[in-house]
PDB file of C-alpha atoms in Angstrom:
ATOM      1  CA  UNK A 122       0.164   0.244   0.041  1.00 94.00           C
ATOM      2  CA  UNK A 123       1.383   3.568  -0.867  1.00 97.00           C
ATOM      3  CA  UNK A 124      -1.002   5.933   0.390  1.00 98.00           C
ATOM      4  CA  UNK A 125      -5.070   6.442   1.045  1.00 98.00           C
ATOM      5  CA  UNK A 126      -6.719   9.401  -0.196  1.00 98.00           C
ATOM      6  CA  UNK A 127      -9.873  10.846   1.168  1.00 97.00           C
ATOM      7  CA  UNK A 128     -12.895  11.809  -1.315  1.00 94.00           C
ATOM      8  CA  UNK A 129     -15.679  13.083   0.855  1.00 90.00           C
ATOM      9  CA  UNK A 130     -17.070   9.798   2.333  1.00 93.00           C
ATOM     10  CA  UNK A 131     -14.994   7.738   0.261  1.00 97.00           C
ATOM     11  CA  UNK A 132     -11.463   6.431   0.282  1.00 97.00           C
ATOM     12  CA  UNK A 133      -9.223   5.456  -2.198  1.00 98.00           C
ATOM     13  CA  UNK A 134      -6.469   2.978  -1.851  1.00 98.00           C
ATOM     14  CA  UNK A 135      -3.291   3.188  -3.820  1.00 98.00           C
ATOM     15  CA  UNK A 136      -1.245   0.296  -4.191  1.00 97.00           C
ATOM     16  CA  UNK A 137       2.420   0.398  -4.882  1.00 94.00           C
ATOM     17  CA  UNK A 138       2.259  -1.541  -8.067  1.00 93.00           C
ATOM     18  CA  UNK A 139      -0.266   1.542  -9.436  1.00 92.00           C
ATOM     19  CA  UNK A 140      -3.598  -0.435  -8.814  1.00 96.00           C
ATOM     20  CA  UNK A 141      -6.430   1.771  -7.149  1.00 97.00           C
ATOM     21  CA  UNK A 142      -9.457   0.815  -5.065  1.00 98.00           C
ATOM     22  CA  UNK A 143     -12.336   2.684  -3.655  1.00 98.00           C
ATOM     23  CA  UNK A 144     -13.898   2.092  -0.469  1.00 97.00           C
ATOM     24  CA  UNK A 145     -17.127   3.339   0.941  1.00 97.00           C
ATOM     25  CA  UNK A 146     -16.296   4.724   4.149  1.00 95.00           C
ATOM     26  CA  UNK A 147     -14.034   7.786   5.385  1.00 95.00           C
ATOM     27  CA  UNK A 148     -10.624   7.877   6.372  1.00 96.00           C
ATOM     28  CA  UNK A 149     -11.324   7.942   9.960  1.00 95.00           C
ATOM     29  CA  UNK A 150     -12.813   4.525   9.392  1.00 96.00           C
ATOM     30  CA  UNK A 151     -10.057   3.365   7.206  1.00 96.00           C
ATOM     31  CA  UNK A 152      -7.345   4.407   9.498  1.00 95.00           C
ATOM     32  CA  UNK A 153      -9.129   2.489  12.676  1.00 96.00           C
ATOM     33  CA  UNK A 154      -8.848  -0.252  10.041  1.00 94.00           C
ATOM     34  CA  UNK A 155      -5.580  -0.262   9.652  1.00 94.00           C
ATOM     35  CA  UNK A 156      -4.607  -0.354  13.147  1.00 93.00           C
ATOM     36  CA  UNK A 157      -6.880  -3.375  13.638  1.00 94.00           C
ATOM     37  CA  UNK A 158      -5.573  -5.380  11.089  1.00 93.00           C
ATOM     38  CA  UNK A 159      -2.179  -4.391  10.764  1.00 91.00           C
ATOM     39  CA  UNK A 160      -1.270  -4.080  14.341  1.00 86.00           C
ATOM     40  CA  UNK A 161       2.137  -5.130  13.927  1.00 90.00           C
ATOM     41  CA  UNK A 162       3.097  -2.848  11.074  1.00 92.00           C
ATOM     42  CA  UNK A 163       0.444   0.008  11.697  1.00 92.00           C
ATOM     43  CA  UNK A 164       3.488   2.316  13.107  1.00 91.00           C
ATOM     44  CA  UNK A 165       4.447   2.367   8.981  1.00 94.00           C
ATOM     45  CA  UNK A 166       1.281   4.300   8.431  1.00 96.00           C
ATOM     46  CA  UNK A 167       1.086   8.117   8.903  1.00 96.00           C
ATOM     47  CA  UNK A 168      -1.961  10.588   9.009  1.00 96.00           C
ATOM     48  CA  UNK A 169      -0.829  13.283   6.778  1.00 98.00           C
ATOM     49  CA  UNK A 170      -3.475  16.282   7.004  1.00 95.00           C
ATOM     50  CA  UNK A 171      -6.889  15.660   6.438  1.00 95.00           C
ATOM     51  CA  UNK A 172      -6.738  14.169   3.290  1.00 97.00           C
ATOM     52  CA  UNK A 173      -4.072  11.001   3.443  1.00 98.00           C
ATOM     53  CA  UNK A 174      -2.829   7.908   5.019  1.00 98.00           C
ATOM     54  CA  UNK A 175       0.817   7.485   3.574  1.00 98.00           C
ATOM     55  CA  UNK A 176       3.149   4.538   3.814  1.00 97.00           C
ATOM     56  CA  UNK A 177       6.034   6.174   5.296  1.00 96.00           C
ATOM     57  CA  UNK A 178       8.135   3.242   4.015  1.00 95.00           C
ATOM     58  CA  UNK A 179       7.649   4.824   0.545  1.00 97.00           C
ATOM     59  CA  UNK A 180       8.680   8.458   1.406  1.00 97.00           C
ATOM     60  CA  UNK A 181      11.158   9.490  -1.432  1.00 97.00           C
ATOM     61  CA  UNK A 182      10.925  13.376  -0.695  1.00 97.00           C
ATOM     62  CA  UNK A 183       9.221  16.064   1.095  1.00 97.00           C
ATOM     63  CA  UNK A 184       9.082  19.574  -0.575  1.00 97.00           C
ATOM     64  CA  UNK A 185       7.862  22.317   1.637  1.00 96.00           C
ATOM     65  CA  UNK A 186       8.315  24.942  -1.041  1.00 96.00           C
ATOM     66  CA  UNK A 187       6.021  23.205  -3.677  1.00 97.00           C
ATOM     67  CA  UNK A 188       4.009  21.464  -0.980  1.00 97.00           C
ATOM     68  CA  UNK A 189       4.842  17.946  -2.363  1.00 98.00           C
ATOM     69  CA  UNK A 190       5.057  14.447  -0.792  1.00 98.00           C
ATOM     70  CA  UNK A 191       6.782  12.078  -3.098  1.00 98.00           C
ATOM     71  CA  UNK A 192       6.476   8.273  -2.485  1.00 98.00           C
ATOM     72  CA  UNK A 193       8.284   5.658  -4.680  1.00 97.00           C
ATOM     73  CA  UNK A 194       8.138   2.131  -4.788  1.00 93.00           C
ATOM     74  CA  UNK A 195      11.585   0.731  -6.013  1.00 91.00           C
ATOM     75  CA  UNK A 196      10.167  -2.888  -6.953  1.00 90.00           C
ATOM     76  CA  UNK A 197       7.327  -1.384  -9.065  1.00 89.00           C
ATOM     77  CA  UNK A 198       9.164   1.815 -10.219  1.00 92.00           C
ATOM     78  CA  UNK A 199       5.995   3.736  -9.473  1.00 93.00           C
ATOM     79  CA  UNK A 200       6.175   7.350  -8.015  1.00 96.00           C
ATOM     80  CA  UNK A 201       3.267   9.115  -6.632  1.00 97.00           C
ATOM     81  CA  UNK A 202       3.288  12.713  -6.295  1.00 98.00           C
ATOM     82  CA  UNK A 203       0.869  14.046  -3.276  1.00 98.00           C
ATOM     83  CA  UNK A 204      -0.101  17.929  -2.988  1.00 97.00           C
ATOM     84  CA  UNK A 205      -0.173  18.271   0.871  1.00 97.00           C
ATOM     85  CA  UNK A 206      -0.575  21.736   2.928  1.00 96.00           C
ATOM     86  CA  UNK A 207       2.487  22.896   4.316  1.00 96.00           C
ATOM     87  CA  UNK A 208       1.556  22.334   8.020  1.00 97.00           C
ATOM     88  CA  UNK A 209       1.038  18.589   7.629  1.00 97.00           C
ATOM     89  CA  UNK A 210       4.260  18.118   5.770  1.00 97.00           C
ATOM     90  CA  UNK A 211       6.260  19.958   8.432  1.00 96.00           C
ATOM     91  CA  UNK A 212       4.831  18.029  11.214  1.00 96.00           C
ATOM     92  CA  UNK A 213       5.461  14.734   8.800  1.00 96.00           C
ATOM     93  CA  UNK A 214       8.918  15.804   8.472  1.00 94.00           C
ATOM     94  CA  UNK A 215       9.602  16.565  12.076  1.00 93.00           C
ATOM     95  CA  UNK A 216       7.954  13.015  12.962  1.00 90.00           C
ATOM     96  CA  UNK A 217      10.791  11.562  10.451  1.00 90.00           C
ATOM     97  CA  UNK A 218      13.560  13.511  11.971  1.00 88.00           C
ATOM     98  CA  UNK A 219      12.652  12.749  15.317  1.00 86.00           C
ATOM     99  CA  UNK A 220      12.575   9.182  14.515  1.00 81.00           C
ATOM    100  CA  UNK A 221      15.879   9.136  12.950  1.00 79.00           C
ATOM    101  CA  UNK A 222      17.313  10.849  16.061  1.00 75.00           C
ATOM    102  CA  UNK A 223      16.229   8.394  18.256  1.00 68.00           C
TER     103      UNK A 223
END
């Protein structure tokens, strides 16, 4: 899984191979399902702003100037560019910086 994007009361799940699936529930419900279903690996997933849950293992770059978060999957050579507000990107960057330091 690369990321999940909120589309109103629906969610679009984007897999690392580029496949996309739509679910008829919102991002809050999807976030709970990740915690329930993927308990051991749920820590790899991060909520970014109001619209995204991303797989942090695929973060390639964070550009605060352009408000872009780029995810990349080496196995499938898939690159995903997400446009995210600056504040959530700053929070994500700080979270990653803190996890690297500890």
